Coordinates of C-alpha atoms in Angstrom, one line a residue:
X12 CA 17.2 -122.9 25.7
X13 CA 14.1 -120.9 25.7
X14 CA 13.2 -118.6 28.4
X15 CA 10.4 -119.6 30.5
X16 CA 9.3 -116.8 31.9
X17 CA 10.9 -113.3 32.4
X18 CA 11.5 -110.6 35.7
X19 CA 9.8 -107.6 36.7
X20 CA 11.2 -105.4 39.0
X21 CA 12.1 -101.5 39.3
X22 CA 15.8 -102.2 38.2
X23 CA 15.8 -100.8 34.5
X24 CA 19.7 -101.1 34.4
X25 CA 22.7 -103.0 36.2
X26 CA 23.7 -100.1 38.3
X27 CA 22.8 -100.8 41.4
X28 CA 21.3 -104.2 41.5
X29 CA 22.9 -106.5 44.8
X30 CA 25.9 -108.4 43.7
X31 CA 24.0 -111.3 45.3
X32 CA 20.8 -112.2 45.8
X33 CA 19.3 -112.3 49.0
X34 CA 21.7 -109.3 50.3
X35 CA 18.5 -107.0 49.7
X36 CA 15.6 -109.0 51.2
X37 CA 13.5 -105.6 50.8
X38 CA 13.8 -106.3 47.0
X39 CA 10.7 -107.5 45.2
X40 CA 9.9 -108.4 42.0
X41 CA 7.6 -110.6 40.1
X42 CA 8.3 -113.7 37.6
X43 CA 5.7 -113.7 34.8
X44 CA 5.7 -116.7 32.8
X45 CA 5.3 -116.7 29.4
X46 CA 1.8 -118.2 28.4
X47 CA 3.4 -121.7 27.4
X48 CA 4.5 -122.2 30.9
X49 CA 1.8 -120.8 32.6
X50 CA -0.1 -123.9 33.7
X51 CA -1.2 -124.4 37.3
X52 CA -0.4 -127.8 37.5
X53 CA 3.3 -127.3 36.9
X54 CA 3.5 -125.4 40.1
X55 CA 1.9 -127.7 42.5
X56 CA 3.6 -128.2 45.5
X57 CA 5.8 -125.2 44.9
X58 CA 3.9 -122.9 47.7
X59 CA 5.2 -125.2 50.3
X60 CA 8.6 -123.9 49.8
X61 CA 10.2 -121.0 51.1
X62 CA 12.5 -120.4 48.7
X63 CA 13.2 -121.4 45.3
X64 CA 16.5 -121.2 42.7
X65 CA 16.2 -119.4 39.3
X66 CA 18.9 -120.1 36.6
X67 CA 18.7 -117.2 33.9
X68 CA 20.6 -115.6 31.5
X69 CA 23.2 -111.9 32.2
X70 CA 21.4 -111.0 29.0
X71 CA 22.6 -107.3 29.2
X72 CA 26.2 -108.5 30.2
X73 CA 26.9 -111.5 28.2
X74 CA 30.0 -111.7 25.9
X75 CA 29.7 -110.5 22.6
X76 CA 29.5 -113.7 20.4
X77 CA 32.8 -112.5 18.2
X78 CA 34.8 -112.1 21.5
X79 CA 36.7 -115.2 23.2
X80 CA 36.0 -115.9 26.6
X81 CA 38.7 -114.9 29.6
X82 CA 39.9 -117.5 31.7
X83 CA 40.5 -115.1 34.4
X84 CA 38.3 -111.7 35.3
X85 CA 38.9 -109.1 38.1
X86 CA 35.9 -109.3 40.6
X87 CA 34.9 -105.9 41.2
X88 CA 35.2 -106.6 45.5
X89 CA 38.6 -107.3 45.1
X90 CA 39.3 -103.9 44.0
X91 CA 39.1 -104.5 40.4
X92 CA 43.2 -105.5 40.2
X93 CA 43.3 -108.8 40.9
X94 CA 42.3 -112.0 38.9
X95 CA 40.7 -114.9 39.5
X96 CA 39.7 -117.3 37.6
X97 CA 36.7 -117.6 36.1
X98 CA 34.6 -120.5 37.8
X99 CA 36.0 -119.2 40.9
X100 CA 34.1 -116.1 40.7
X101 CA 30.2 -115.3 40.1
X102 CA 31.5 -112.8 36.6
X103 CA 28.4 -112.4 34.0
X104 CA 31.3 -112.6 31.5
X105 CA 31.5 -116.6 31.3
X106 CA 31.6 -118.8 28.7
X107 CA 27.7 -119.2 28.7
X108 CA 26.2 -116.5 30.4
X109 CA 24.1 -118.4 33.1
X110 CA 22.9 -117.0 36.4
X111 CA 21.6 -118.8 39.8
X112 CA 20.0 -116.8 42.3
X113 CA 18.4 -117.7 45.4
X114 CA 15.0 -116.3 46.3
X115 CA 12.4 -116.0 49.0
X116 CA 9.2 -116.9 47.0
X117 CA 6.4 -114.7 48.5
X118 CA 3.3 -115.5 46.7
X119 CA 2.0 -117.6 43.6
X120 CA -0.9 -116.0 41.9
X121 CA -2.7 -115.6 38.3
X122 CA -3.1 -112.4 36.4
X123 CA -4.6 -112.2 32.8
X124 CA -4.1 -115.9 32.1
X125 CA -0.7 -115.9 33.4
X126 CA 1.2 -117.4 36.7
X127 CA 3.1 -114.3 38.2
X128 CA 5.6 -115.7 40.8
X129 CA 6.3 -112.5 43.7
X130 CA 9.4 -113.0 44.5
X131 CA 11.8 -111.0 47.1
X132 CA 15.6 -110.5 48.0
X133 CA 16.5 -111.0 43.8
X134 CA 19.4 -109.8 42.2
X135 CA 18.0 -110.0 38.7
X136 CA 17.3 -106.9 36.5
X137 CA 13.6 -105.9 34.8
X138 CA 13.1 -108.1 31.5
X139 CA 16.2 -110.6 32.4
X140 CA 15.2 -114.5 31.0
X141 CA 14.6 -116.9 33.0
X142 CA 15.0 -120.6 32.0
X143 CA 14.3 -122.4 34.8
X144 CA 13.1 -123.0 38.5
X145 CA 13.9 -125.1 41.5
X146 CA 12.5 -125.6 44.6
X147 CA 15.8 -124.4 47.6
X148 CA 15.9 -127.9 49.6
X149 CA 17.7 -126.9 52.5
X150 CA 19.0 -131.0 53.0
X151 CA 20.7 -130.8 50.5
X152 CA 21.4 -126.9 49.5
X153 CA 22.0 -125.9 52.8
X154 CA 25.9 -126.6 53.8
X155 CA 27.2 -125.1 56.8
X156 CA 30.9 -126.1 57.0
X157 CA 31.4 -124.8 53.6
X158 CA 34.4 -122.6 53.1
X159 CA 34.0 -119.6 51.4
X160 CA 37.4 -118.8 49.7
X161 CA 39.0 -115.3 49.1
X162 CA 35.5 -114.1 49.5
X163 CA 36.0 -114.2 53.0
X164 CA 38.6 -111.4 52.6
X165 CA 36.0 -109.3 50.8
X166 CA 32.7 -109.2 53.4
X167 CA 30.9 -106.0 52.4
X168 CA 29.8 -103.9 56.2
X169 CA 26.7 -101.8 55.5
X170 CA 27.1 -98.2 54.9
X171 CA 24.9 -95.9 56.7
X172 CA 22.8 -93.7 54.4
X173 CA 21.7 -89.9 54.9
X174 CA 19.0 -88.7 52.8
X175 CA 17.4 -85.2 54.2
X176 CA 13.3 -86.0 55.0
X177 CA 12.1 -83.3 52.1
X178 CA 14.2 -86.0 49.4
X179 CA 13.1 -89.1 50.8
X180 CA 8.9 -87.7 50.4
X181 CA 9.7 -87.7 46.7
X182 CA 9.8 -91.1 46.9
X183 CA 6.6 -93.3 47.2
X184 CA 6.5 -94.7 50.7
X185 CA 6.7 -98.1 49.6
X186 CA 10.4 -97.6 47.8
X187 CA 11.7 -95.8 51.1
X188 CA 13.2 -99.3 53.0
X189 CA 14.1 -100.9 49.6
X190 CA 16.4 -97.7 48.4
X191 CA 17.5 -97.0 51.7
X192 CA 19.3 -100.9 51.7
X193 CA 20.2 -101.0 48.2
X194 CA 22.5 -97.6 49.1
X195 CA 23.9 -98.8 52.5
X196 CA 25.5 -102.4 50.2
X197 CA 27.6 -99.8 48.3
X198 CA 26.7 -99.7 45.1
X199 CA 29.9 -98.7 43.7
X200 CA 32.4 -100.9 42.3
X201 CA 34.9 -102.2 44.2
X202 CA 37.7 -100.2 43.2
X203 CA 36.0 -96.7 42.8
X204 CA 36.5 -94.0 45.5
X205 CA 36.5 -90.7 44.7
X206 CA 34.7 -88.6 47.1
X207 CA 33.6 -86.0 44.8
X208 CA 31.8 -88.4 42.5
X209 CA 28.1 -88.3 41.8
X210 CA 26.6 -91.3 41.2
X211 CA 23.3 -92.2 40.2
X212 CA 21.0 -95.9 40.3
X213 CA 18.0 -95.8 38.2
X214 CA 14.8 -96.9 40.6
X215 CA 11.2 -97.3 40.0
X216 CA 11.5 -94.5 37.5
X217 CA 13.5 -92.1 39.4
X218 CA 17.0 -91.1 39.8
X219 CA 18.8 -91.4 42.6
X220 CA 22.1 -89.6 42.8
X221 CA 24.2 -89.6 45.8
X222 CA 28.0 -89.4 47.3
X223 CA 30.0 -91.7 49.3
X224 CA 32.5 -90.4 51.8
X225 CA 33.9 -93.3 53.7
X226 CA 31.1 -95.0 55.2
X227 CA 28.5 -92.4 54.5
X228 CA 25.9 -92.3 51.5
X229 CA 24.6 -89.0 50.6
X230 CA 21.6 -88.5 48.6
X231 CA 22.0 -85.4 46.6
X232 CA 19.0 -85.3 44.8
X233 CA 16.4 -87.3 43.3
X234 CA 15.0 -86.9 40.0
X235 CA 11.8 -88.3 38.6
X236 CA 12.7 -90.0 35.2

């Protein structure tokens, strides 16, 4: 498949990025397809919709192409020990290395000869492929007696965040909501708890480095990249 178009968004690594789209709604990015694809009339009708789905490809966590696929993995929410299988989990490592997120489509514009989709509450990381998109029908997408497996056991509460005034001003303004609820979804891995740790997320060209103490996320410091 050839990518259509590709993301642009602050995330320059996985760290950090929502395990799930929509979890973030503060979250923007755009979707700048390439020039092939960039024809108006393939988008008419697509500003009537709220929503739209984006299958694309885990190219920075895709399988190596010497390595056999696992028919079990170890979510990361279930502590990293247990394993489930495969297509009963949303694991980059799959057989093909296909993603689906859900997103709130803000805006559809043109820029330099190219349709730039804005696009919020994504779970995709800056340069990752995209191959296709769908309008979200909610007639058909929307299913609310759907059960929800062992994810049920694993529903993430929001951590609260402390970051002193002085750290959050070396921030621009318009960062301060979006990193304030990517650190209270606990970026951490599931099985990683060690008090003493510093971690770090990799934002808009700065550095974010912070603790977590039970429910509390500390910012430490922040460092212009």
């Amino acid at each position: 498949m050839t990518p259509i178009a590709y993301m642009h968004m602050p995330f320059a690594t996985k760290f950090g990025i929502p395990r799930q789209s929509g979890l973030v709604k503060e979250l923007r990015g755009e979707i700048i397809m390439e020039q092939a694809f960039s024809r108006a009339e393939a988008f008419r009708g697509l500003e009537q919709f709220s929503h739209i789905w984006l299958i694309w490809d885990f190219s920075e966590a895709a399988l190596p192409k010497d390595k056999e696929w696992s028919p079990t993995v170890r979510p990361p929410r279930l502590g990293g020990n247990q394993r489930m299988g495969v297509f009963a989990t949303r694991s980059p490592f799959r057989p093909n290395s296909i993603g689906l997120s859900c997103v709130r489509l803000e805006s559809i514009s043109q820029r330099e000869g190219r349709i730039v989709l804005s696009v919020s509450g994504i779970d995709l990381m800056d340069g990752t492929p995209i191959y296709d998109i769908k309008p979200y029908i909610p007639l058909a997408d929307c299913h609310p007696e759907a059960t929800e497996g062992y994810t049920a056991e694993t529903k993430q509460h929001l951590l609260q965040v402390d970051i002193a005034p002085d750290l959050l001003a070396q921030l621009p303004a318009s960062y301060h909501n979006t990193v304030m609820a990517i650190l209270a979804q606990d970026p951490r891995p599931g099985y990683s708890d060690d008090a003493a740790r510093i971690y770090g997320i990799a934002y808009g060209g700065y550095d974010i480095r912070f603790t977590v103490e039970g429910d509390m996320v500390t910012v430490c410091e922040i460092v212009k990249a």
